[in-house]
PDB file of C-alpha atoms in Angstrom:
ATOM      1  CA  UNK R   2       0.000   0.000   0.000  1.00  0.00           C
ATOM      2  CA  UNK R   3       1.634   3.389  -0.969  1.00  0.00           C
ATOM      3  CA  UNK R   4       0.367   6.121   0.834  1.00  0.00           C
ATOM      4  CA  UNK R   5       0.524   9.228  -1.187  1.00  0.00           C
ATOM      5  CA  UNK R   6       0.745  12.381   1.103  1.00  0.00           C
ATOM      6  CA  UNK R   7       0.864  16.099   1.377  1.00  0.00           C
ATOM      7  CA  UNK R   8       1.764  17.919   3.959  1.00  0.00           C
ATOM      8  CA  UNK R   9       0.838  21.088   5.356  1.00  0.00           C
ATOM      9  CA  UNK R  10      -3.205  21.312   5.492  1.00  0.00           C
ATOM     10  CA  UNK R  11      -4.654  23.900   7.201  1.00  0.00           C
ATOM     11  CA  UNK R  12      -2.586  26.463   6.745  1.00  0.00           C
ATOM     12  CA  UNK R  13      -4.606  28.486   4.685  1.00  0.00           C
ATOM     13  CA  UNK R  14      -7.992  27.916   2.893  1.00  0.00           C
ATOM     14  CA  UNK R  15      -7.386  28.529  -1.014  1.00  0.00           C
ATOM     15  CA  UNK R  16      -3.693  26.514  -0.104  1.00  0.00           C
ATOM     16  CA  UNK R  17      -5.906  23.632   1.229  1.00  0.00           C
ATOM     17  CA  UNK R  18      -8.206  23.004  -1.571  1.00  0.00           C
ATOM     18  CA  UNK R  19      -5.649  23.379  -3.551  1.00  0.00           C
ATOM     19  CA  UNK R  20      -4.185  19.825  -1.656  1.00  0.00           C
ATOM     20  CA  UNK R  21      -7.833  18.199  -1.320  1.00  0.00           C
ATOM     21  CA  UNK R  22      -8.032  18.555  -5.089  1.00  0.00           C
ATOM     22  CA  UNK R  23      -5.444  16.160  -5.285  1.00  0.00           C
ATOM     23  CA  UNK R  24      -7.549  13.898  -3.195  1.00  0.00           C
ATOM     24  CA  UNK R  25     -10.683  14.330  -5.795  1.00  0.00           C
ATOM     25  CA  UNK R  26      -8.595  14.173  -8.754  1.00  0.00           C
ATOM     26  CA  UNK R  27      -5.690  12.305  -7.886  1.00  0.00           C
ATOM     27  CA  UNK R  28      -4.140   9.890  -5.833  1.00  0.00           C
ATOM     28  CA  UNK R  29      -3.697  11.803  -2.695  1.00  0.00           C
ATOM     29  CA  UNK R  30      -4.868   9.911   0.349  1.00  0.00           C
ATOM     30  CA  UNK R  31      -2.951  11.346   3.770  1.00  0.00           C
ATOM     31  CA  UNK R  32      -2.366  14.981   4.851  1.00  0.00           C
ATOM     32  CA  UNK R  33      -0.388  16.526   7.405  1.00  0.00           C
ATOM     33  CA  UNK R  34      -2.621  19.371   9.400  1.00  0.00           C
ATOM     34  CA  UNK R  35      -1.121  22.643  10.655  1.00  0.00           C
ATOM     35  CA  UNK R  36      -1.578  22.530  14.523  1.00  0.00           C
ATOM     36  CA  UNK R  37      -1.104  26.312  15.052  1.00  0.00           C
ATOM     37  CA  UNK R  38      -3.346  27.892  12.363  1.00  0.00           C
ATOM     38  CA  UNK R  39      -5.730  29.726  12.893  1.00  0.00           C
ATOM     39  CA  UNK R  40      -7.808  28.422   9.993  1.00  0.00           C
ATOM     40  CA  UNK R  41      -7.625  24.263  11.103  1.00  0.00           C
ATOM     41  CA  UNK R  42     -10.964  24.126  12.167  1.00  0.00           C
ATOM     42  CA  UNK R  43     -12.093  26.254   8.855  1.00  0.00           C
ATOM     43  CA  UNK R  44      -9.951  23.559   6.802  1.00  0.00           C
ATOM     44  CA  UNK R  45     -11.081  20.400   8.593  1.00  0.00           C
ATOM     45  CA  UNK R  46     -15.149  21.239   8.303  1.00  0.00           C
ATOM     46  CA  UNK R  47     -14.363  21.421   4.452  1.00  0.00           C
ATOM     47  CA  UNK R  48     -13.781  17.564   4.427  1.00  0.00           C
ATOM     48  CA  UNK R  49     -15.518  16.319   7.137  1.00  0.00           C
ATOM     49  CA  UNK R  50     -17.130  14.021   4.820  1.00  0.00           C
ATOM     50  CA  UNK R  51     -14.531  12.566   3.408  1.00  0.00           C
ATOM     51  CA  UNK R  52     -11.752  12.879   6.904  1.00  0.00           C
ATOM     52  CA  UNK R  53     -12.149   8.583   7.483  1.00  0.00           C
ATOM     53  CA  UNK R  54     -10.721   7.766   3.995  1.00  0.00           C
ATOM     54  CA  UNK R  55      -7.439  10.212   4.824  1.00  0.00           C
ATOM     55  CA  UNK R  56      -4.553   9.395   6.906  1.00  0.00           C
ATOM     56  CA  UNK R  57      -4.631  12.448   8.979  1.00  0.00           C
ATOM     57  CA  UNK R  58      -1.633  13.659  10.728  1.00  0.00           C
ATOM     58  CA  UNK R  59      -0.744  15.952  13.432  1.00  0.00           C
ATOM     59  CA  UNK R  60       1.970  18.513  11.785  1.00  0.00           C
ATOM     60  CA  UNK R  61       4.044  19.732  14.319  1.00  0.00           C
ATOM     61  CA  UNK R  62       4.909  23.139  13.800  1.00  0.00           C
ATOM     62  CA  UNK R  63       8.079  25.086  15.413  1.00  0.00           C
ATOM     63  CA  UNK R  64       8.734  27.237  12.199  1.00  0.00           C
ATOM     64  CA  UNK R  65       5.565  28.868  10.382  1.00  0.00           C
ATOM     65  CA  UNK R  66       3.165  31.334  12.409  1.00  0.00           C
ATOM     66  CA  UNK R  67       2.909  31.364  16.377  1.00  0.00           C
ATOM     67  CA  UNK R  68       3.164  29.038  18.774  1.00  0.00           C
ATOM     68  CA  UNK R  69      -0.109  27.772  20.850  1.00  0.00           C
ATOM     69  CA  UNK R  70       1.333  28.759  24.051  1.00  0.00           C
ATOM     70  CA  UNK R  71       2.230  31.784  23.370  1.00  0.00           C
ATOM     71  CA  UNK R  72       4.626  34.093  25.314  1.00  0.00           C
ATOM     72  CA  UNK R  73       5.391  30.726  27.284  1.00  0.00           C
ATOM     73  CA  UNK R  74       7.421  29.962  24.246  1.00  0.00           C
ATOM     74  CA  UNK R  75       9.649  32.790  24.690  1.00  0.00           C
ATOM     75  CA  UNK R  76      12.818  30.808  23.901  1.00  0.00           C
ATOM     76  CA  UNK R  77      11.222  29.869  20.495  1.00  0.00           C
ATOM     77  CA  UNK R  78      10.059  33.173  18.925  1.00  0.00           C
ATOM     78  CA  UNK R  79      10.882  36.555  17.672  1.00  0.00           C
ATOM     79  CA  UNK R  80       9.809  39.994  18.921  1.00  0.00           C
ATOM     80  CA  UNK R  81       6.844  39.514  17.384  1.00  0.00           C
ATOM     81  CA  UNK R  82       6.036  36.632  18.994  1.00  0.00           C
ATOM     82  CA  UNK R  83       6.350  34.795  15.423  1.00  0.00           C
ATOM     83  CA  UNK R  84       8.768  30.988  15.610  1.00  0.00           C
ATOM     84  CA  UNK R  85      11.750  31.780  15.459  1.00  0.00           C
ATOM     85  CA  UNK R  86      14.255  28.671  15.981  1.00  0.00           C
ATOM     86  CA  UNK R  87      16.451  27.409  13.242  1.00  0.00           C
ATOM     87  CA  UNK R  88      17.091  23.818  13.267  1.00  0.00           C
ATOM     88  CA  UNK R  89      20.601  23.972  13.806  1.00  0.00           C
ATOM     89  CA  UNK R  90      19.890  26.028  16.880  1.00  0.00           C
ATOM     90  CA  UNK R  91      17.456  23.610  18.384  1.00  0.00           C
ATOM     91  CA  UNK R  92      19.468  20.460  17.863  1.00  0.00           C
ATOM     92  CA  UNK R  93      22.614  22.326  19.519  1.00  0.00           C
ATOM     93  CA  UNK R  94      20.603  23.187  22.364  1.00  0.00           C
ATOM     94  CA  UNK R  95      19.514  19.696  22.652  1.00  0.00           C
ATOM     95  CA  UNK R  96      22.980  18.691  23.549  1.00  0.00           C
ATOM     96  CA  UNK R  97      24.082  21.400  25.816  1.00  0.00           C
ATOM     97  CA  UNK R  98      22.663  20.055  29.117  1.00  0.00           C
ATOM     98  CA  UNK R  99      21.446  23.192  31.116  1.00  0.00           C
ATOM     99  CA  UNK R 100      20.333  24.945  27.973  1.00  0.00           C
ATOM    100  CA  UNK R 101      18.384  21.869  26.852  1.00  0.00           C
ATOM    101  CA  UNK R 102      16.584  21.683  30.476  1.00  0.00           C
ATOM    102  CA  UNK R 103      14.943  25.352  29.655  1.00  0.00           C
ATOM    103  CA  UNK R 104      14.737  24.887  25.956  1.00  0.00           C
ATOM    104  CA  UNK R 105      12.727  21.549  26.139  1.00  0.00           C
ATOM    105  CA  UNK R 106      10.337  23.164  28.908  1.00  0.00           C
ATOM    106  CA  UNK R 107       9.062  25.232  26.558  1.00  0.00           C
ATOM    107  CA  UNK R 108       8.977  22.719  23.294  1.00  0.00           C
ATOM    108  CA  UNK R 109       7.328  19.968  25.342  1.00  0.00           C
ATOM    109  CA  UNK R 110       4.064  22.514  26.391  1.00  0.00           C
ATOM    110  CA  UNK R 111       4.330  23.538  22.843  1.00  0.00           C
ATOM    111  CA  UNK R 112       3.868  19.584  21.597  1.00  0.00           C
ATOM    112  CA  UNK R 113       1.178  19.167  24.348  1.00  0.00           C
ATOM    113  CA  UNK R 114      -0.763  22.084  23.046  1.00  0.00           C
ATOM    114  CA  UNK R 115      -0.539  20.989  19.477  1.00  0.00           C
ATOM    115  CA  UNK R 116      -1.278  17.400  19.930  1.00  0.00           C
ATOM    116  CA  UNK R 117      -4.278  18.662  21.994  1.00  0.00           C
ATOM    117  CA  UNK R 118      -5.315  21.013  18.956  1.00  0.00           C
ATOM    118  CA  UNK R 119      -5.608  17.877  16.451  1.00  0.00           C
ATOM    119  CA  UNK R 120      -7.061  15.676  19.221  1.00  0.00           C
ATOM    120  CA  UNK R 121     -11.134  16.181  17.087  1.00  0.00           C
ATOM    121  CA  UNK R 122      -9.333  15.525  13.651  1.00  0.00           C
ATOM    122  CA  UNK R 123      -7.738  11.650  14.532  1.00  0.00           C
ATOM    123  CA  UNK R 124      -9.718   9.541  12.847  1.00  0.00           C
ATOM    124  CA  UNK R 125     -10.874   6.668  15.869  1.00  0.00           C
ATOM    125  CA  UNK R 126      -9.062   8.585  17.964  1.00  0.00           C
ATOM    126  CA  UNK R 127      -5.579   7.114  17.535  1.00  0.00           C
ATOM    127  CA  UNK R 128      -3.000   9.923  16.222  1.00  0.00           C
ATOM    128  CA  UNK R 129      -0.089   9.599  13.736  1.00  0.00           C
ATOM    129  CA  UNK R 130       2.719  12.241  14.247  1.00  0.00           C
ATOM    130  CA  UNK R 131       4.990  14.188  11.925  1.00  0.00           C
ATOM    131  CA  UNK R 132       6.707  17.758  12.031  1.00  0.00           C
ATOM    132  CA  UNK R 133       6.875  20.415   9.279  1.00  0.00           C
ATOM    133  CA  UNK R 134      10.251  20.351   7.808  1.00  0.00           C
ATOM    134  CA  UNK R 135      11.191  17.247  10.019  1.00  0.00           C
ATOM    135  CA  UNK R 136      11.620  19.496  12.681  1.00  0.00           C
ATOM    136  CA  UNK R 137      10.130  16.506  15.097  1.00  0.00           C
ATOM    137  CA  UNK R 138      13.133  14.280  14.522  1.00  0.00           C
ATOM    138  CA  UNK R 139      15.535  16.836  16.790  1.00  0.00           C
ATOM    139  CA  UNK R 140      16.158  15.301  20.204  1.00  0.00           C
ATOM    140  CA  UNK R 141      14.703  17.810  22.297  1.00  0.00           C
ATOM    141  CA  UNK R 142      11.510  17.905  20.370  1.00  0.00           C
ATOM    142  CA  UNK R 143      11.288  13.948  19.926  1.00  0.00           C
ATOM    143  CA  UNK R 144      11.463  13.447  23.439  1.00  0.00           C
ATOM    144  CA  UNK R 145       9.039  15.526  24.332  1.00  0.00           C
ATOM    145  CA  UNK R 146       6.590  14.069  22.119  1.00  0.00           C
ATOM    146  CA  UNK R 147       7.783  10.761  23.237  1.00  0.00           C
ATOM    147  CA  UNK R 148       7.007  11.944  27.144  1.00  0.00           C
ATOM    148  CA  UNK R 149       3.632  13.428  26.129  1.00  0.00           C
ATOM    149  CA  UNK R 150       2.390  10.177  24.243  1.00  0.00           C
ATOM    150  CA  UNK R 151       3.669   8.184  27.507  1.00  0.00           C
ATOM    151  CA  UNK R 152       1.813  11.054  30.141  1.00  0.00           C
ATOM    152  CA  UNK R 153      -1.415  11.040  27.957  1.00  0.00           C
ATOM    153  CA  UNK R 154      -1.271   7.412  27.253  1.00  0.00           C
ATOM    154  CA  UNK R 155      -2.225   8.241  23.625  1.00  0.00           C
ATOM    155  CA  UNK R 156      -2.813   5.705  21.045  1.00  0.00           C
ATOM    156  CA  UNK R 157      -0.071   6.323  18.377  1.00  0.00           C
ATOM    157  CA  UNK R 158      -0.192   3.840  14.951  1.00  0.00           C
ATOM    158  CA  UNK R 159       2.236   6.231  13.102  1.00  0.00           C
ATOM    159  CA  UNK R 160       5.295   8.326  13.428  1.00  0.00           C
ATOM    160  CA  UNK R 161       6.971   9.945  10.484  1.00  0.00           C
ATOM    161  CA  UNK R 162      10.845   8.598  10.157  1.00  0.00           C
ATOM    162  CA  UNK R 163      11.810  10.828   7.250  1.00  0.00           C
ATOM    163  CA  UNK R 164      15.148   7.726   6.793  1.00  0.00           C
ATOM    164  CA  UNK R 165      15.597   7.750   3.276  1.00  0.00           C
ATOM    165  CA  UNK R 166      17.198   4.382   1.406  1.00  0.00           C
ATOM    166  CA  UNK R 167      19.875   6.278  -0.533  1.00  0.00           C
ATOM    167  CA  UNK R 168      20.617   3.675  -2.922  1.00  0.00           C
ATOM    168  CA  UNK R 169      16.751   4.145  -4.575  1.00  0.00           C
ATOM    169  CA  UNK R 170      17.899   7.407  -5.747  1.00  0.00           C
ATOM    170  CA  UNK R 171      21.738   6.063  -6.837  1.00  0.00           C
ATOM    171  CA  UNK R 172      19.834   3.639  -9.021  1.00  0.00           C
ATOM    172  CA  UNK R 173      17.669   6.165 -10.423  1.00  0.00           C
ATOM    173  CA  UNK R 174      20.385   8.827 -10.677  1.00  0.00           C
ATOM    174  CA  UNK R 175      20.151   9.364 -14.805  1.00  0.00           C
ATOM    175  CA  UNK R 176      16.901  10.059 -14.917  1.00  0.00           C
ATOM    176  CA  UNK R 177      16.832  12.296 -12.192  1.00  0.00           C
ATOM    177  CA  UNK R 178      16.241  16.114 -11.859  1.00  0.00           C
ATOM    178  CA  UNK R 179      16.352  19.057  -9.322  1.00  0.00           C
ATOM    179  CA  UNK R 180      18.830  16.937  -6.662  1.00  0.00           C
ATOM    180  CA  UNK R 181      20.864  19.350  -4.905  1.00  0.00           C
ATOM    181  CA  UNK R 182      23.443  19.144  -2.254  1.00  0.00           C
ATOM    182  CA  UNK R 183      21.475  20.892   0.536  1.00  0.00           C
ATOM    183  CA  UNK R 184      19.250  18.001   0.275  1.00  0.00           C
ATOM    184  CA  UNK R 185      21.502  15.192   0.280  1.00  0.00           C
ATOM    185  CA  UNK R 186      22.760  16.921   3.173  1.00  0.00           C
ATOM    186  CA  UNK R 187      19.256  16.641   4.723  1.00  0.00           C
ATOM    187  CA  UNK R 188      19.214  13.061   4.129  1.00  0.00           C
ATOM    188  CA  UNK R 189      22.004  12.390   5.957  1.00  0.00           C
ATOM    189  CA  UNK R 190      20.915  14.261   8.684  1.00  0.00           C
ATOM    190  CA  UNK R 191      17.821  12.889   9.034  1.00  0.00           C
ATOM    191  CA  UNK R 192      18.537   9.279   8.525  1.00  0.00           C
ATOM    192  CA  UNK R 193      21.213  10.282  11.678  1.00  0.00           C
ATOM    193  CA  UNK R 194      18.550  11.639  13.924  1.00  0.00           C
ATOM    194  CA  UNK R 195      15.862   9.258  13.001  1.00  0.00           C
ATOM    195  CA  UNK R 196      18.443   6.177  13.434  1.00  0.00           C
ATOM    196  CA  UNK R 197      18.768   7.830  17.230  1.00  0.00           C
ATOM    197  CA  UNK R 198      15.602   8.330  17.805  1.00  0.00           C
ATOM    198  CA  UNK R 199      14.186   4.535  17.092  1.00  0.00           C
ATOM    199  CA  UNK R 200      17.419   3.239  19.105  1.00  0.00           C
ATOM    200  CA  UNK R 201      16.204   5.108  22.238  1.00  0.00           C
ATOM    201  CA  UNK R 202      12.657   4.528  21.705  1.00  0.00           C
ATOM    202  CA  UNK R 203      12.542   0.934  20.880  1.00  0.00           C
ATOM    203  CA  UNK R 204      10.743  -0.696  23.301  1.00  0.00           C
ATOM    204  CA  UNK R 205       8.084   2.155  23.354  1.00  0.00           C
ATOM    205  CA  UNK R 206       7.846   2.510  19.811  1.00  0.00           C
ATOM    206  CA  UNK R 207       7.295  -1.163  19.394  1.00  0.00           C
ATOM    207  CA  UNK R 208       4.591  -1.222  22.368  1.00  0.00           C
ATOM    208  CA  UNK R 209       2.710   1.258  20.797  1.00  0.00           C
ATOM    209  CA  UNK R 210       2.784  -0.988  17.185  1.00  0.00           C
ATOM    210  CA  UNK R 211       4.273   1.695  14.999  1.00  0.00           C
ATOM    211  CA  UNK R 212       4.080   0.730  11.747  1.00  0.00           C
ATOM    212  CA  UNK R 213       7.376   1.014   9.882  1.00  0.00           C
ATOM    213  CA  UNK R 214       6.918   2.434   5.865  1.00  0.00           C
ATOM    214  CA  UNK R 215       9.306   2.903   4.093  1.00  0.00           C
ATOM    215  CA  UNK R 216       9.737   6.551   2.841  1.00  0.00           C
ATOM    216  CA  UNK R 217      10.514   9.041   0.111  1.00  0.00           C
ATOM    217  CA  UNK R 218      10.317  13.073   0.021  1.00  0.00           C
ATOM    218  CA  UNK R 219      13.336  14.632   1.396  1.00  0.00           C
ATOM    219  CA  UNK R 220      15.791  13.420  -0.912  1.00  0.00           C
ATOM    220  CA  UNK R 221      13.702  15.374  -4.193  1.00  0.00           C
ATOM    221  CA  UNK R 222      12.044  17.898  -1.487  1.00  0.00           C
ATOM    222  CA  UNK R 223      10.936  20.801  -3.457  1.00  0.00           C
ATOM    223  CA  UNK R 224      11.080  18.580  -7.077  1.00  0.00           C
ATOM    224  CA  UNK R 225       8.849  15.488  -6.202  1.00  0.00           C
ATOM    225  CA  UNK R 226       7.467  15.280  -9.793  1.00  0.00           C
ATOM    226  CA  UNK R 227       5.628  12.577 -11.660  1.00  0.00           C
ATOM    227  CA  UNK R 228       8.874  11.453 -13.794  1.00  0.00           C
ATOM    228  CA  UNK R 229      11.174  11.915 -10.542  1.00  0.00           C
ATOM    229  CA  UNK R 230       8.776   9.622  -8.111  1.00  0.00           C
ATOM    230  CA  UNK R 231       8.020   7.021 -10.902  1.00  0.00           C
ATOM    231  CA  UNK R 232      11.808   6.660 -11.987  1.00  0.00           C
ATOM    232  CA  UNK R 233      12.524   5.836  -8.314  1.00  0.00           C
ATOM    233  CA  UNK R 234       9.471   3.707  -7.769  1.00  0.00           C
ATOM    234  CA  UNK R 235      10.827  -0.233  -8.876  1.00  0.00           C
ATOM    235  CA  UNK R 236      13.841   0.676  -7.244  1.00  0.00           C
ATOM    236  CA  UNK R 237      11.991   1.220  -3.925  1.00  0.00           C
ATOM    237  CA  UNK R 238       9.763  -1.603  -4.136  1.00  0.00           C
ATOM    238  CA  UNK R 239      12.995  -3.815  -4.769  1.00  0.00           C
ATOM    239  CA  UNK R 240      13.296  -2.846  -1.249  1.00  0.00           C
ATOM    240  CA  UNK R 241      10.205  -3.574   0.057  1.00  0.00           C
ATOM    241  CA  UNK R 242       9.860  -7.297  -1.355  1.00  0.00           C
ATOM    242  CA  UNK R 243      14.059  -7.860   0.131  1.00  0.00           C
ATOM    243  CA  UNK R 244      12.325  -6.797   3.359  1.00  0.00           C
ATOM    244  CA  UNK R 245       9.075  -8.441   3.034  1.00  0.00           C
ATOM    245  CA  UNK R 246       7.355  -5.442   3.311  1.00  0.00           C
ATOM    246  CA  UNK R 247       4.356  -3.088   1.529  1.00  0.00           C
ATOM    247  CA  UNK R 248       3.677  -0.068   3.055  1.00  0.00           C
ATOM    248  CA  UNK R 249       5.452   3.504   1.927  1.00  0.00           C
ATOM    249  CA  UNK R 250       5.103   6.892   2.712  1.00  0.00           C
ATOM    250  CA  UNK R 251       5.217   9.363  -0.671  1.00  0.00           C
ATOM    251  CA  UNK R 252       5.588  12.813   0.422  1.00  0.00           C
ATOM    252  CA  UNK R 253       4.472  15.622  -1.459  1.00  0.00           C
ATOM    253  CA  UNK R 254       3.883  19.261  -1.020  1.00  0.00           C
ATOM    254  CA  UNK R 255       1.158  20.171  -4.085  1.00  0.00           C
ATOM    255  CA  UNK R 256      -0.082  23.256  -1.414  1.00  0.00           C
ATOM    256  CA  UNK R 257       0.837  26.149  -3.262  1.00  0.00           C
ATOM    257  CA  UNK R 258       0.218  29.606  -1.527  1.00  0.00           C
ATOM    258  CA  UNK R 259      -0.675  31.937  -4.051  1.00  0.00           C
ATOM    259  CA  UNK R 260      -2.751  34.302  -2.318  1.00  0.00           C
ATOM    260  CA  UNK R 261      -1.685  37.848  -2.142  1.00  0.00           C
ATOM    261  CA  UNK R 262      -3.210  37.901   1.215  1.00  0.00           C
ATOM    262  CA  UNK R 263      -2.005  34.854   2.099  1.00  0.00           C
ATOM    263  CA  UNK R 264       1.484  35.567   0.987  1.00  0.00           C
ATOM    264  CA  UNK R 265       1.811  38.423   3.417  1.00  0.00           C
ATOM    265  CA  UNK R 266       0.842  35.790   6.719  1.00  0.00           C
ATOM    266  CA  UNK R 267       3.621  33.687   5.866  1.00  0.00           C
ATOM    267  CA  UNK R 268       6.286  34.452   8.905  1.00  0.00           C
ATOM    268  CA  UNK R 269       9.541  31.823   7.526  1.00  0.00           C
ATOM    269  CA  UNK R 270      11.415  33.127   4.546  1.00  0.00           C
ATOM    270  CA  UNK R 271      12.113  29.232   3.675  1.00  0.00           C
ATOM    271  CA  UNK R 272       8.727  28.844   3.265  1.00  0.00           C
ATOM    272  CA  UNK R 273       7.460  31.756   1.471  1.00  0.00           C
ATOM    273  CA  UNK R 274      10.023  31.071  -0.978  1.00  0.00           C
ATOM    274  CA  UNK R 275       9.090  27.335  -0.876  1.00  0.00           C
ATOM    275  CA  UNK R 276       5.320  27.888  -0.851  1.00  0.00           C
ATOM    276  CA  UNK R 277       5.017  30.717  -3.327  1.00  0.00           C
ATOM    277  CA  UNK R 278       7.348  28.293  -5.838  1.00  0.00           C
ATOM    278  CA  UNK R 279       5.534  26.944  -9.022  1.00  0.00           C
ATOM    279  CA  UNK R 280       7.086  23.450  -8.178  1.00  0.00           C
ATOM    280  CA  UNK R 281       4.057  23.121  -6.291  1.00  0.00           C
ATOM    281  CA  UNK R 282       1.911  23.074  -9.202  1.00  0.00           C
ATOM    282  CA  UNK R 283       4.202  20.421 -10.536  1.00  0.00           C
ATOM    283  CA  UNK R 284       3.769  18.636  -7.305  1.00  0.00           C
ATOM    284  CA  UNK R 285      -0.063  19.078  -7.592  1.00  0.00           C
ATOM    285  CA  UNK R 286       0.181  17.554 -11.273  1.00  0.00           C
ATOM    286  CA  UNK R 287       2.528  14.354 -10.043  1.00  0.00           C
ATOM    287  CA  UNK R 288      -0.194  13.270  -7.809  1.00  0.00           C
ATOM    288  CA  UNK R 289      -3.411  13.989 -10.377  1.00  0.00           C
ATOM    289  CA  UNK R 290      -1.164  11.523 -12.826  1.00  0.00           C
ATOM    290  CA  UNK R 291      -0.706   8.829 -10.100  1.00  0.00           C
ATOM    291  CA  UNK R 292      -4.302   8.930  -9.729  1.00  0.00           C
ATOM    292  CA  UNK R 293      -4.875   8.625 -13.024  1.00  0.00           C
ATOM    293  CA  UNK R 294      -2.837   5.751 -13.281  1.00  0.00           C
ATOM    294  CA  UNK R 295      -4.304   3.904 -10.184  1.00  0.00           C
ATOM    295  CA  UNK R 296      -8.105   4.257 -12.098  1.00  0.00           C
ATOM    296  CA  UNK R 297      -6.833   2.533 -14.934  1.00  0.00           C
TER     297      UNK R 297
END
């Protein structure tokens, strides 16, 4: 089962039709939701009819808009009370032990807070967890979601390890486009931190059933297009059959923000510039073709 997802629903209105329209007219069947904005609850009546056939995730947010608590995130903000914590910061300050102590305070009400938010949008009540721009897989922000799903006793079936298989994209290299450095960079950063993250967690992770997908969307972040995914695509499910697997995680961002007024709310300069890109039309188009190809 390939669960083909976009992340970052609920950050605006227009920008979330925009993503359910790849649900209607494509092959889109999970979506991240934005915690923090102020138009989830706008966003989530829209599809109330059709929430049980989407794997809906909570979207942790430390980077776009403000934080739920507030001035009690003081650490994690600008002047104008907008996030303001680079992820380089944050994972330093998770290994600097008296700094981590008052940094993680403030993260861990912060996850509490947003995990709350989503609490009417998990479908049977069980939630699945991810972070915008993989911000969750930092130490101090992983363990504090891991100590709030232990504290609350929540039901989790699903949390987001953004570990890519590097060799799926070696394999595919020729008829790749739009790879850049930065993101192999990423990659290896991420398949570090989520590599720590399920050796410290084991036990709970495999208490709480996790289920374990394989996954693609940081390595082509920003250029996951329909002749990018499907050049990678036998490669990964190579991997699945070696490992006896069938479940993986497709990440796409087909959310475009092309609202003047819209445009102006954005508070990250990474995302305007990532938001406001046409690659998310492209993105948008990848997953209407998939779709088409799955009714066929």
């Amino acid at each position: 089962m390939v669960e083909y997802h976009a992340d970052d629903y609920g950050l605006f209105p227009e920008q979330s039709r925009h993503i359910i329209d790849c649900y209607h007219n494509g092959a889109l069947n999970g979506i991240s939701i934005m915690p923090n904005s102020p138009y989830l609850k706008e966003c989530m009546d829209e599809i109330k009819d059709i929430q049980k056939e989407l794997f809906v995730t909570v979207h942790l947010n430390f980077v776009e808009g403000k934080p739920l608590t507030g001035s009690k995130a003081s650490r994690l903000i600008n002047s104008e009370g907008n996030f303001n914590i680079g992820f380089v910061k944050l994972l330093v300050m998770g290994y600097l032990p008296v700094l981590r102590l008052l940094y993680k305070k403030q993260v861990k009400k912060e996850v509490e807070a947003q995990i709350e938010a989503c609490r009417p949008y998990m479908n049977d009540g069980i939630y699945r967890i991810d972070g915008h721009v993989h911000y969750h897989m930092l130490p101090v922000i992983f363990d504090s979601v891991m100590e709030v799903i232990g504290e609350k006793n929540l039901q989790v079936s699903y949390i987001r390890f953004p570990k890519e298989e590097i060799s799926i994209y070696q394999k595919a290299a020729s008829k790749l486009r739009g790879i850049s450095f930065v993101n192999v960079l990423k990659v290896l950063i991420l398949n570090f931190l989520s590599g720590r993250n399920m050796r410290k967690y084991r036990n709970e992770l495999e208490d709480l059933k996790v289920e374990d997908k394989l996954f693609m969307g940081v390595m082509m972040s920003g250029h996951m297009f329909y002749d990018n995914v499907k050049a990678c695509l036998p490669f990964a499910g190579d991997i699945l059959t070696d490992r006896g697997k069938s479940e993986m995680e497709i990440l796409f961002h087909p959310g475009d923000v092309s609202n003047e007024t819209d445009i102006a709310l954005l508070t990250s300069k990474d995302d305007y510039n990532f938001l406001t890109s046409k690659n998310r039309f492209k993105e948008a188009e990848a997953l209407k073709k998939f779709g088409g190809n799955l009714k066929r």
